[in-house]
Amino acid sequence: MTTERDPVHERIAEAFAAGWADIDSRALDDLMADEVVLVQPMIPTCHGKRQWWARVEALQTFAADLRSDVLSWSGAANRLYIEHRLSAVIGGRTVVIDAVDSIEIDDAGRIVRRTAYFDPARLMWAVLTTPSVWVRWWRSGLRPSFAPPAGNGVR
């Protein structure tokens, strides 16, 4: 039995992989709705492409070698899930974090919401135990977020 892949899902997964292989804040621009919502641990929720660009650029100032390899992806209807592995060198140590992104797609094939799921504990441990990166971390503007992701029903 063979299954056909949705061309919209495939196009988004390929652009995602390319954008994280050599981190590019604008890799998905053509595929994102103007008012896209991007939710992730450690970075405040981004509303729109401009906020996303700024957050990724800040992230690059902290971890210039940040990359992610797509491990697998699957989708149905207006939902796409991408499993990937983030890695970066923080204070001389390679930090590896497994993640899954849930992507909601509108009828026109544009990304309207992306929610990243991963445990940031390894990253925080690397930062907290490496004083030489503290200033760079602070200047990047990245901060732990203790609020639950918007739209999950928790108030």
Coordinates of N, CA and C in Angstrom, one line a residue:
M1 N 0.8 -1.2 0.0 CA 0.0 0.0 0.0 C 0.9 1.2 0.0
T2 N 0.6 2.2 -0.9 CA 1.4 3.4 -0.9 C 0.5 4.5 -0.5
T3 N 1.0 5.5 0.1 CA 0.3 6.7 0.4 C 0.9 7.9 -0.2
E4 N 0.1 8.7 -0.8 CA 0.6 9.9 -1.4 C 0.7 11.0 -0.4
R5 N 1.8 11.8 -0.5 CA 2.1 12.9 0.4 C 1.4 14.1 -0.1
D6 N 0.8 14.9 0.8 CA 0.2 16.1 0.4 C 1.2 17.1 -0.1
P7 N 1.1 17.7 -1.3 CA 2.2 18.6 -1.8 C 2.3 19.8 -0.9
V8 N 1.3 20.3 -0.3 CA 1.4 21.5 0.6 C 2.2 21.1 1.8
H9 N 2.0 20.0 2.4 CA 2.7 19.5 3.6 C 4.2 19.3 3.2
E10 N 4.4 18.7 2.0 CA 5.8 18.4 1.6 C 6.5 19.7 1.3
R11 N 5.9 20.7 0.7 CA 6.5 22.0 0.5 C 6.9 22.7 1.8
I12 N 6.0 22.7 2.8 CA 6.3 23.3 4.1 C 7.4 22.5 4.8
A13 N 7.4 21.2 4.8 CA 8.4 20.4 5.5 C 9.8 20.6 4.8
E14 N 9.9 20.7 3.5 CA 11.1 21.0 2.8 C 11.7 22.4 3.1
A15 N 10.8 23.4 3.1 CA 11.2 24.7 3.5 C 11.7 24.8 4.9
F16 N 11.0 24.1 5.8 CA 11.3 24.1 7.2 C 12.7 23.5 7.4
A17 N 13.0 22.4 6.7 CA 14.3 21.7 6.8 C 15.4 22.6 6.2
A18 N 15.1 23.3 5.1 CA 16.1 24.2 4.6 C 16.4 25.4 5.5
G19 N 15.3 25.9 6.1 CA 15.5 27.1 6.9 C 16.2 26.8 8.2
W20 N 16.2 25.5 8.7 CA 16.9 25.2 9.9 C 18.2 24.6 9.6
A21 N 18.5 24.1 8.4 CA 19.8 23.5 8.1 C 20.8 24.6 8.1
D22 N 20.5 25.8 7.7 CA 21.3 27.0 7.7 C 20.4 28.1 8.2
I23 N 20.3 28.3 9.5 CA 19.2 29.1 10.1 C 18.9 30.4 9.3
D24 N 17.6 30.5 8.9 CA 17.2 31.6 8.1 C 15.8 32.0 8.6
S25 N 15.7 33.2 9.2 CA 14.4 33.7 9.7 C 13.3 33.9 8.7
R26 N 13.7 34.0 7.4 CA 12.8 34.2 6.3 C 12.5 33.0 5.5
A27 N 13.0 31.9 5.9 CA 12.8 30.6 5.0 C 11.4 30.3 4.7
L28 N 10.5 30.6 5.6 CA 9.1 30.2 5.4 C 8.2 31.4 5.1
D29 N 8.8 32.5 4.8 CA 8.0 33.7 4.6 C 6.9 33.5 3.5
D30 N 7.3 32.9 2.4 CA 6.3 32.7 1.3 C 5.2 31.8 1.7
L31 N 5.4 31.0 2.7 CA 4.4 30.0 3.2 C 3.6 30.4 4.4
M32 N 4.0 31.5 5.0 CA 3.3 32.0 6.2 C 2.3 33.1 5.9
A33 N 1.2 33.0 6.6 CA 0.2 34.0 6.5 C 0.8 35.3 7.2
D34 N 0.3 36.5 6.8 CA 0.9 37.7 7.3 C 0.7 37.8 8.9
E35 N -0.4 37.3 9.4 CA -0.6 37.3 10.8 C -0.4 36.0 11.5
V36 N 0.6 35.3 11.0 CA 1.0 34.0 11.6 C 1.3 34.1 13.1
V37 N 1.0 33.1 13.9 CA 1.3 33.1 15.3 C 2.3 31.9 15.5
L38 N 3.4 32.3 16.1 CA 4.5 31.3 16.4 C 4.7 31.2 17.9
V39 N 4.5 30.0 18.4 CA 4.6 29.7 19.8 C 5.7 28.8 20.1
Q40 N 6.6 29.1 21.1 CA 7.7 28.2 21.4 C 8.2 28.5 22.8
P41 N 8.8 27.5 23.4 CA 9.5 27.7 24.7 C 10.6 28.7 24.6
M42 N 10.9 29.4 25.6 CA 12.0 30.3 25.7 C 12.0 31.6 25.0
I43 N 11.0 31.7 24.1 CA 10.9 32.9 23.3 C 9.4 33.3 23.3
P44 N 9.1 34.6 23.6 CA 7.7 35.0 23.6 C 7.0 34.7 22.3
T45 N 5.7 34.5 22.4 CA 4.9 34.2 21.2 C 5.1 35.3 20.2
C46 N 5.3 35.0 19.0 CA 5.5 35.9 17.9 C 4.2 36.1 17.2
H47 N 3.7 37.3 16.9 CA 2.5 37.6 16.1 C 3.0 38.3 14.9
G48 N 3.0 37.6 13.8 CA 3.5 38.1 12.5 C 4.9 37.8 12.2
K49 N 5.3 38.0 10.9 CA 6.6 37.6 10.5 C 7.7 38.5 11.1
R50 N 7.4 39.8 11.2 CA 8.4 40.8 11.7 C 8.9 40.4 13.1
Q51 N 8.0 40.0 14.0 CA 8.4 39.6 15.3 C 9.2 38.3 15.2
W52 N 8.8 37.4 14.4 CA 9.6 36.2 14.2 C 11.0 36.5 13.7
W53 N 11.2 37.4 12.7 CA 12.5 37.7 12.2 C 13.3 38.2 13.4
A54 N 12.8 39.1 14.2 CA 13.6 39.7 15.2 C 14.0 38.7 16.3
R55 N 13.1 37.8 16.6 CA 13.4 36.7 17.6 C 14.5 35.8 17.1
V56 N 14.4 35.4 15.8 CA 15.4 34.5 15.3 C 16.8 35.2 15.2
E57 N 16.8 36.4 14.8 CA 18.0 37.2 14.7 C 18.6 37.3 16.1
A58 N 17.8 37.5 17.2 CA 18.3 37.5 18.5 C 18.9 36.1 18.9
L59 N 18.2 35.1 18.5 CA 18.7 33.7 18.8 C 20.0 33.5 18.1
Q60 N 20.2 34.0 16.9 CA 21.4 33.8 16.2 C 22.6 34.5 16.9
T61 N 22.3 35.7 17.6 CA 23.4 36.4 18.3 C 23.8 35.5 19.5
F62 N 23.0 34.7 20.0 CA 23.4 33.9 21.1 C 24.0 32.6 20.7
A63 N 23.4 31.9 19.7 CA 23.8 30.6 19.2 C 23.9 30.6 17.7
A64 N 25.0 31.2 17.2 CA 25.2 31.4 15.8 C 25.2 30.1 15.0
D65 N 25.6 29.0 15.7 CA 25.6 27.7 14.9 C 24.4 26.8 15.1
L66 N 23.3 27.4 15.7 CA 22.1 26.7 15.9 C 21.6 26.1 14.6
R67 N 21.3 24.8 14.6 CA 20.7 24.1 13.4 C 19.7 23.1 13.9
S68 N 18.9 22.6 13.0 CA 18.0 21.6 13.3 C 17.8 20.7 12.1
D69 N 17.9 19.4 12.4 CA 17.7 18.4 11.3 C 16.3 17.8 11.4
V70 N 15.6 17.8 10.3 CA 14.3 17.2 10.3 C 14.4 15.7 10.3
L71 N 13.8 15.0 11.2 CA 13.8 13.5 11.4 C 12.7 12.9 10.7
S72 N 11.5 13.5 10.8 CA 10.3 12.9 10.1 C 9.2 14.0 10.1
W73 N 8.2 13.8 9.3 CA 7.1 14.6 9.3 C 5.8 13.9 8.8
S74 N 4.7 14.3 9.2 CA 3.4 13.7 8.9 C 2.3 14.7 9.0
G75 N 1.4 14.6 8.1 CA 0.3 15.6 8.1 C -1.0 15.0 7.6
A76 N -2.1 15.7 8.0 CA -3.4 15.3 7.5 C -4.2 16.6 7.5
A77 N -5.0 16.8 6.4 CA -5.9 18.0 6.3 C -5.1 19.2 6.6
N78 N -5.5 20.0 7.5 CA -4.8 21.3 7.8 C -3.8 21.3 8.9
R79 N -3.2 20.1 9.2 CA -2.2 20.0 10.3 C -1.0 19.2 9.8
L80 N 0.2 19.7 10.2 CA 1.4 19.1 9.8 C 2.3 19.0 11.1
Y81 N 2.9 17.9 11.3 CA 3.8 17.7 12.4 C 5.2 17.4 11.9
I82 N 6.2 18.2 12.4 CA 7.5 18.0 12.0 C 8.4 17.6 13.2
E83 N 9.0 16.4 13.2 CA 9.9 16.0 14.3 C 11.3 16.4 13.9
H84 N 12.0 17.1 14.7 CA 13.4 17.6 14.4 C 14.3 17.6 15.6
R85 N 15.6 17.7 15.3 CA 16.6 17.7 16.4 C 17.4 19.0 16.3
L86 N 17.2 19.9 17.3 CA 18.0 21.1 17.4 C 19.4 20.8 18.0
S87 N 20.4 21.6 17.5 CA 21.7 21.4 18.2 C 22.4 22.8 18.1
A88 N 23.2 23.0 19.1 CA 24.1 24.3 19.1 C 25.2 24.0 20.1
V89 N 26.3 24.7 19.9 CA 27.4 24.7 20.9 C 27.2 25.9 21.8
I90 N 27.1 25.6 23.1 CA 26.9 26.6 24.1 C 28.0 26.4 25.1
G91 N 28.9 27.4 25.2 CA 30.0 27.3 26.1 C 30.9 26.1 25.9
G92 N 31.1 25.8 24.7 CA 32.0 24.6 24.3 C 31.3 23.3 24.4
R93 N 30.1 23.2 24.8 CA 29.3 21.9 24.9 C 28.2 21.9 23.8
T94 N 28.1 20.8 23.1 CA 27.0 20.7 22.2 C 25.7 20.3 22.9
V95 N 24.7 21.1 22.7 CA 23.4 20.9 23.3 C 22.5 20.4 22.2
V96 N 21.8 19.2 22.5 CA 20.9 18.6 21.5 C 19.6 18.5 22.2
I97 N 18.6 19.0 21.4 CA 17.2 18.9 21.9 C 16.3 18.4 20.9
D98 N 15.5 17.4 21.2 CA 14.5 16.9 20.3 C 13.2 17.7 20.4
A99 N 12.6 18.0 19.2 CA 11.4 18.8 19.2 C 10.4 18.3 18.2
V100 N 9.1 18.7 18.4 CA 8.1 18.5 17.5 C 7.3 19.8 17.3
D101 N 7.2 20.2 16.0 CA 6.4 21.4 15.7 C 5.1 21.0 15.1
S102 N 4.0 21.6 15.6 CA 2.7 21.4 15.1 C 2.3 22.6 14.3
I103 N 2.0 22.4 13.0 CA 1.8 23.5 12.1 C 0.3 23.5 11.6
E104 N -0.4 24.6 11.8 CA -1.8 24.7 11.3 C -1.7 25.5 10.0
I105 N -2.4 24.9 9.0 CA -2.4 25.5 7.6 C -3.8 25.9 7.2
D106 N -3.9 27.1 6.6 CA -5.3 27.5 6.2 C -5.6 26.9 4.8
D107 N -6.8 27.2 4.3 CA -7.2 26.6 3.0 C -6.4 27.0 1.8
A108 N -5.7 28.1 2.0 CA -4.8 28.6 0.9 C -3.4 28.0 0.9
G109 N -3.2 27.1 1.9 CA -1.9 26.5 2.1 C -0.9 27.3 2.8
R110 N -1.3 28.3 3.5 CA -0.4 29.1 4.3 C -0.4 28.7 5.8
I111 N 0.8 28.9 6.4 CA 0.9 28.6 7.8 C 0.3 29.7 8.6
V112 N -0.7 29.4 9.5 CA -1.4 30.4 10.3 C -0.9 30.3 11.8
R113 N -0.4 29.1 12.1 CA 0.1 28.9 13.5 C 1.1 27.8 13.6
R114 N 2.2 28.0 14.3 CA 3.1 27.0 14.5 C 3.4 27.0 16.0
T115 N 3.3 25.8 16.6 CA 3.6 25.6 18.0 C 4.7 24.6 18.2
A116 N 5.8 25.0 18.8 CA 7.0 24.1 18.9 C 6.9 23.5 20.3
Y117 N 7.2 22.2 20.4 CA 7.2 21.5 21.7 C 8.5 20.9 21.9
F118 N 9.2 21.4 23.0 CA 10.5 20.8 23.4 C 10.7 21.2 24.8
D119 N 11.6 20.4 25.5 CA 12.0 20.6 26.8 C 13.3 21.5 26.8
P120 N 13.2 22.7 27.3 CA 14.4 23.6 27.2 C 15.4 23.3 28.3
A121 N 15.2 22.3 29.2 CA 16.1 22.1 30.3 C 17.5 22.0 30.0
R122 N 17.9 21.3 28.9 CA 19.3 21.1 28.6 C 19.9 22.4 28.2
L123 N 19.2 23.2 27.5 CA 19.7 24.6 27.1 C 19.9 25.4 28.3
M124 N 18.9 25.5 29.2 CA 19.0 26.3 30.4 C 20.2 25.8 31.3
W125 N 20.4 24.5 31.4 CA 21.5 24.0 32.2 C 22.8 24.4 31.6
A126 N 22.9 24.4 30.3 CA 24.2 24.8 29.6 C 24.4 26.3 29.9
V127 N 23.4 27.1 29.8 CA 23.5 28.5 30.1 C 23.9 28.8 31.5
L128 N 23.1 28.2 32.4 CA 23.3 28.4 33.9 C 24.7 28.0 34.4
T129 N 25.2 26.9 33.8 CA 26.5 26.4 34.3 C 27.7 26.9 33.5
T130 N 27.5 27.8 32.6 CA 28.6 28.4 31.8 C 28.6 29.9 31.9
P131 N 29.2 30.4 32.9 CA 29.2 31.9 33.1 C 29.7 32.7 31.9
S132 N 30.6 32.1 31.1 CA 31.2 32.8 30.0 C 30.1 33.2 28.9
V133 N 28.9 32.5 29.0 CA 27.9 32.8 28.0 C 26.8 33.7 28.6
W134 N 26.9 34.0 29.8 CA 25.8 34.8 30.5 C 25.5 36.1 29.8
V135 N 26.6 36.9 29.5 CA 26.4 38.2 28.9 C 25.8 38.1 27.5
R136 N 26.3 37.1 26.7 CA 25.7 36.9 25.4 C 24.3 36.5 25.5
W137 N 23.9 35.7 26.4 CA 22.5 35.2 26.6 C 21.7 36.5 27.0
W138 N 22.1 37.3 27.9 CA 21.4 38.4 28.3 C 21.2 39.4 27.2
R139 N 22.2 39.7 26.5 CA 22.1 40.6 25.3 C 21.2 40.1 24.2
S140 N 21.1 38.8 24.1 CA 20.2 38.3 23.0 C 18.8 38.6 23.2
G141 N 18.4 38.9 24.5 CA 17.0 39.2 24.8 C 16.1 38.0 25.0
L142 N 16.7 36.8 24.9 CA 16.0 35.6 25.1 C 15.8 35.4 26.6
R143 N 14.6 35.0 26.9 CA 14.3 34.8 28.4 C 13.4 33.6 28.5
P144 N 13.5 32.9 29.7 CA 12.6 31.9 29.9 C 11.1 32.4 30.0
S145 N 10.2 31.7 29.5 CA 8.8 32.1 29.6 C 8.1 31.1 30.5
F146 N 7.5 31.5 31.5 CA 6.8 30.7 32.4 C 5.3 30.6 32.2
A147 N 4.8 31.4 31.2 CA 3.4 31.4 30.9 C 3.1 30.3 30.0
P148 N 1.9 29.6 30.1 CA 1.6 28.6 29.2 C 1.3 29.1 27.8
P149 N 1.5 28.3 26.7 CA 1.3 28.8 25.4 C -0.1 29.3 25.2
A150 N -0.3 30.4 24.5 CA -1.6 31.0 24.2 C -2.5 30.0 23.5
G151 N -3.7 29.9 23.9 CA -4.7 29.1 23.1 C -4.7 27.6 23.6
N152 N -4.1 27.3 24.7 CA -4.1 25.9 25.2 C -5.3 25.7 26.2
G153 N -6.1 26.7 26.5 CA -7.2 26.5 27.4 C -6.9 26.8 28.8
V154 N -5.6 27.1 29.2 CA -5.2 27.4 30.5 C -5.3 28.9 30.7
R155 N -5.9 29.4 31.8 CA -6.0 30.8 32.0 C -5.4 31.1 33.4

